[in-house]
PDB file of C-alpha atoms in Angstrom:
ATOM      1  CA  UNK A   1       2.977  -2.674 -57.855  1.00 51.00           C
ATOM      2  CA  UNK A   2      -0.367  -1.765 -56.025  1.00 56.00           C
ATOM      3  CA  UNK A   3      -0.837   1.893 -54.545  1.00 61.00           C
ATOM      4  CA  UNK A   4      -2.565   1.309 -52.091  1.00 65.00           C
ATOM      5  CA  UNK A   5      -2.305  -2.500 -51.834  1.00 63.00           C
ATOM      6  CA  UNK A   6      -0.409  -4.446 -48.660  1.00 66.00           C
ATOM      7  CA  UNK A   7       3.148  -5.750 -50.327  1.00 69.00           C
ATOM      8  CA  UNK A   8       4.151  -7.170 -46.995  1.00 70.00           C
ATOM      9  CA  UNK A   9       2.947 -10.263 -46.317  1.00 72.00           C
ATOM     10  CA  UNK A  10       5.100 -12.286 -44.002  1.00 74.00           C
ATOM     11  CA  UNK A  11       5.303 -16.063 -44.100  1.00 79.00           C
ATOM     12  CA  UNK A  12       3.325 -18.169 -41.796  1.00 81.00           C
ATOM     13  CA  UNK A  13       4.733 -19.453 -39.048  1.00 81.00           C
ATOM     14  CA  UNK A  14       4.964 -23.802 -38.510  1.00 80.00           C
ATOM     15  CA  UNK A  15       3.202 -25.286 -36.290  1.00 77.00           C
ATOM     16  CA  UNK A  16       5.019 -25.489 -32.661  1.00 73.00           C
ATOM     17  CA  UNK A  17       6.293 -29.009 -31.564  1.00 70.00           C
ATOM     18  CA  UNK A  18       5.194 -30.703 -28.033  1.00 64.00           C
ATOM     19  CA  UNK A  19       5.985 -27.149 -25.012  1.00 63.00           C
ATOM     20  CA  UNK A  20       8.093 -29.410 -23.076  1.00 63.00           C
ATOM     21  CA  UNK A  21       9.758 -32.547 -23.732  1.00 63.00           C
ATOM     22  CA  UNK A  22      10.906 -33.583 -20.391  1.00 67.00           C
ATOM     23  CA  UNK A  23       8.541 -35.869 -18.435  1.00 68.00           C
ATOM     24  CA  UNK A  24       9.061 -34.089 -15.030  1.00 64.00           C
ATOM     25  CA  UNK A  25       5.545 -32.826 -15.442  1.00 66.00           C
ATOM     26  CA  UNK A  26       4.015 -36.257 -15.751  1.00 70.00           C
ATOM     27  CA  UNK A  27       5.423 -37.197 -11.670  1.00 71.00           C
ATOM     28  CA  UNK A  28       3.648 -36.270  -8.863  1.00 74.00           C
ATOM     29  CA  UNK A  29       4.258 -33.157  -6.399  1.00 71.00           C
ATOM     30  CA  UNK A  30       5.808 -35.549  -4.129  1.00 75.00           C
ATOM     31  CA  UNK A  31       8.701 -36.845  -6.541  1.00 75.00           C
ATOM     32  CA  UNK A  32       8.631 -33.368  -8.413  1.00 70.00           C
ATOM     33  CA  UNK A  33       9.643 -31.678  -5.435  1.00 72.00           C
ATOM     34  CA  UNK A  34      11.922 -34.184  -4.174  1.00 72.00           C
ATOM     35  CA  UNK A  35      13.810 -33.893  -7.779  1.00 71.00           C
ATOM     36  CA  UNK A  36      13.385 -30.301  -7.970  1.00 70.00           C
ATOM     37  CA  UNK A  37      14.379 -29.258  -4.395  1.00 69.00           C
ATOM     38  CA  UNK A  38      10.804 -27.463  -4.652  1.00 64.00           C
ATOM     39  CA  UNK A  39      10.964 -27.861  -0.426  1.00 62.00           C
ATOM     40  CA  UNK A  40      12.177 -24.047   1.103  1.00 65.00           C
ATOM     41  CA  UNK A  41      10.538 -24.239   4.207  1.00 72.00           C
ATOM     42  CA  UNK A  42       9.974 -21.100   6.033  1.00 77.00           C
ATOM     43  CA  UNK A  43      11.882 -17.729   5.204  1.00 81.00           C
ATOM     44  CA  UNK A  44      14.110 -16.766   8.443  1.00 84.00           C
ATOM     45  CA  UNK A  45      16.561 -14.137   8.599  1.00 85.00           C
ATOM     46  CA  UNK A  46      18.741 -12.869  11.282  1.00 84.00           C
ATOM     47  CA  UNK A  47      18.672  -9.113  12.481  1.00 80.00           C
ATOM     48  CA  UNK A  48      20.708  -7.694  14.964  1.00 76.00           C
ATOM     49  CA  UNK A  49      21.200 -10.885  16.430  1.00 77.00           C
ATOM     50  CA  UNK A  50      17.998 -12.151  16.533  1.00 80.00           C
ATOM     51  CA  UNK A  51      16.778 -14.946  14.480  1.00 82.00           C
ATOM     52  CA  UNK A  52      13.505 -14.604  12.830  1.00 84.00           C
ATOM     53  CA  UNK A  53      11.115 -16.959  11.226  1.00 85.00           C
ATOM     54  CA  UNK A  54       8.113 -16.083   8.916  1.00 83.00           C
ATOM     55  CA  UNK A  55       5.146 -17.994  10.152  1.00 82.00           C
ATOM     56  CA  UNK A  56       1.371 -17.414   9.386  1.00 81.00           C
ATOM     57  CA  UNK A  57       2.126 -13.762   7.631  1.00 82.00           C
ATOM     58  CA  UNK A  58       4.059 -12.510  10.789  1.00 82.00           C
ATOM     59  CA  UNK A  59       7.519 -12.382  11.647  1.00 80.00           C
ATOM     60  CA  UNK A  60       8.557 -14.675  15.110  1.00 81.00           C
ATOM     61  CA  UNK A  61      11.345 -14.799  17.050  1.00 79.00           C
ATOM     62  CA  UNK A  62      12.489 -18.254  17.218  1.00 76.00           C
ATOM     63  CA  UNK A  63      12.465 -19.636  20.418  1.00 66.00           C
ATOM     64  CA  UNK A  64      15.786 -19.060  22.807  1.00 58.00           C
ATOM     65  CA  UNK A  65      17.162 -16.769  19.988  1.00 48.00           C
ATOM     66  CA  UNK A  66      16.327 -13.241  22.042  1.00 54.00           C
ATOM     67  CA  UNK A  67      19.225 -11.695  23.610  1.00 54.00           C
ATOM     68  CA  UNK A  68      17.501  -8.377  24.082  1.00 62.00           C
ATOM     69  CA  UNK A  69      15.940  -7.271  27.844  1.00 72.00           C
ATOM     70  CA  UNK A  70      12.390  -7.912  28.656  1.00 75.00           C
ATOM     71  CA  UNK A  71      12.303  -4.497  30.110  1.00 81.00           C
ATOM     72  CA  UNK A  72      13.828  -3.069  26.781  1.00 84.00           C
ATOM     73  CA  UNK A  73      10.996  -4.663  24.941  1.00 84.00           C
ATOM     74  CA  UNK A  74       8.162  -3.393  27.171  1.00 87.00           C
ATOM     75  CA  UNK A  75       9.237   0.070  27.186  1.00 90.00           C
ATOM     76  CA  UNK A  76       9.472  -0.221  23.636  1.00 91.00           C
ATOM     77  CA  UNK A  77       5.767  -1.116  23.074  1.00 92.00           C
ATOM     78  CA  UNK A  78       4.656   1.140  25.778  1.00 95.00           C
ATOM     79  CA  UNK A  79       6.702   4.017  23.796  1.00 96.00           C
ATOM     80  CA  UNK A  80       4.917   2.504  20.058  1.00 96.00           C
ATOM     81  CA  UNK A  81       1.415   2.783  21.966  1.00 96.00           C
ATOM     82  CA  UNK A  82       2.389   6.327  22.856  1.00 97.00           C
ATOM     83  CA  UNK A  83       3.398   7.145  19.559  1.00 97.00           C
ATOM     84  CA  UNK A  84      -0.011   5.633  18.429  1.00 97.00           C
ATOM     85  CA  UNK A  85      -2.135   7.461  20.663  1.00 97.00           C
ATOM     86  CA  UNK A  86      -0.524  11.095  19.428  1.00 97.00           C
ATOM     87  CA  UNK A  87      -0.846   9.866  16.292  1.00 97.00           C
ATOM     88  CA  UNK A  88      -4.217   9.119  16.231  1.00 97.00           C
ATOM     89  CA  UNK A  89      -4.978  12.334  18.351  1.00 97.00           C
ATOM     90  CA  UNK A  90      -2.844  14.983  15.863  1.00 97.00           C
ATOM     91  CA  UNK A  91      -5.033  13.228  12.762  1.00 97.00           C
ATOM     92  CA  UNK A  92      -8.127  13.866  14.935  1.00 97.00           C
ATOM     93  CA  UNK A  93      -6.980  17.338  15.347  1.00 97.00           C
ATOM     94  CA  UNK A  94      -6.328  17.748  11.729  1.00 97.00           C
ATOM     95  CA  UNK A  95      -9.758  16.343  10.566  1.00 97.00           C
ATOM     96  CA  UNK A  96     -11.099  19.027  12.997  1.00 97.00           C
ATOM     97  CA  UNK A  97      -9.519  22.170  11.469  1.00 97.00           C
ATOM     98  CA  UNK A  98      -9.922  20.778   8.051  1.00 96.00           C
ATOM     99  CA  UNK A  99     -13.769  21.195   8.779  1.00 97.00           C
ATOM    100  CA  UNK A 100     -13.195  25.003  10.614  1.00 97.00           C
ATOM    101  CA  UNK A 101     -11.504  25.657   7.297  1.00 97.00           C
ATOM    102  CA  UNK A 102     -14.256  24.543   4.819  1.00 97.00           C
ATOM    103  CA  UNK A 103     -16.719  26.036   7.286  1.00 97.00           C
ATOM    104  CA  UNK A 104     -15.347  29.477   7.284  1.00 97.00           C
ATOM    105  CA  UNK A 105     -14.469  29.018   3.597  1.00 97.00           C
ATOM    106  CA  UNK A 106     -18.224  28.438   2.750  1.00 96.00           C
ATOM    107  CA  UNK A 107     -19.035  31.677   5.449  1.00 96.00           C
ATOM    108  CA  UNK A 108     -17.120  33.932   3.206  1.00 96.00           C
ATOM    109  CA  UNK A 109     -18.354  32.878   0.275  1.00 96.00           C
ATOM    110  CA  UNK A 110     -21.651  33.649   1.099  1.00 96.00           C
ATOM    111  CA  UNK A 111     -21.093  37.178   3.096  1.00 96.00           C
ATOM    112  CA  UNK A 112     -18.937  37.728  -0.691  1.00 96.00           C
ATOM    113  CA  UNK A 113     -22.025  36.888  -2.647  1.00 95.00           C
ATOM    114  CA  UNK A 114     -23.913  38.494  -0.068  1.00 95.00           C
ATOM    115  CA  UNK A 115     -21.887  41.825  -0.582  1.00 94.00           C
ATOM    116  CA  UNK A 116     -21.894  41.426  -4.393  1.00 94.00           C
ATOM    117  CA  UNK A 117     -26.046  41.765  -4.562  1.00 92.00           C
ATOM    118  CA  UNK A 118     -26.159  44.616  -2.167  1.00 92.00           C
ATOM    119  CA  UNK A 119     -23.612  46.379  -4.918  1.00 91.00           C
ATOM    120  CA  UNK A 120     -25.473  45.277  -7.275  1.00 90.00           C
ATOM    121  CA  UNK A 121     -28.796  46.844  -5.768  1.00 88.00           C
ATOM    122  CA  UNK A 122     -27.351  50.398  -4.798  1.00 87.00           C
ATOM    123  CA  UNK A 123     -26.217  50.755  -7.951  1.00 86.00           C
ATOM    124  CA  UNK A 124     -29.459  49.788  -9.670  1.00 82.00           C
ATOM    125  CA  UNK A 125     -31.494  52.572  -6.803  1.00 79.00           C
ATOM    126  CA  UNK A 126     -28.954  55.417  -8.708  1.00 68.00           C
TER     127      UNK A 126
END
């Protein structure tokens, strides 16, 4: 019995047989897909009424499915375009007193070291 020596020694492993024994890989996309049900078609869901279909990374409204008001829909953008514009305006306004705040920061720093050499000077003149 070794000290220091490795007395675990696992044993190796056999060789793996063929990954898959079905054939299905060997048709084309065509049949696969046909045999597979591979075939979803485009994602569409239904919200509030409205049937929607995922085409081209956006979400449509299929056609004749809107119940809603035209009006309703207009004065909803105009409101989201609102909402945008205060939005953008309130970060504006942010980014703007975030720079009055490291401005006066940096100020006081300075009149502090400022203030901390003239001590340091009239007590050096004693």
């Amino acid at each position: 019995m070794p000290l220091f020596g490795n007395t675990f020694s696992p044993k190796k492993t056999p060789p793996r047989k063929c990954a898959s024994l079905s054939n299905l890989h060997l048709l084309d996309r065509s049949t696969r897909e046909i045999e597979l049900g591979l075939e979803y078609g485009n994602p569409t869901m239904n919200l509030a009424g409205q049937n929607l279909k995922f085409e081209n990374g956006q979400w449509v409204a299929e056609s004749g499915s809107f119940t809603g008001d035209r009006r309703e829909m207009q004065r909803l953008r105009k409101r989201n375009q609102q909402l945008e514009e205060e939005n953008n305006l309130l970060r504006l306004k942010v980014d703007i007193l975030l720079d009055m705040l490291s401005e006066t920061t940096a100020e006081s720093h300075l009149l502090e070291k400022e203030l901390e050499e003239l001590k340091h000077h009239s007590r050096k003149r004693k």
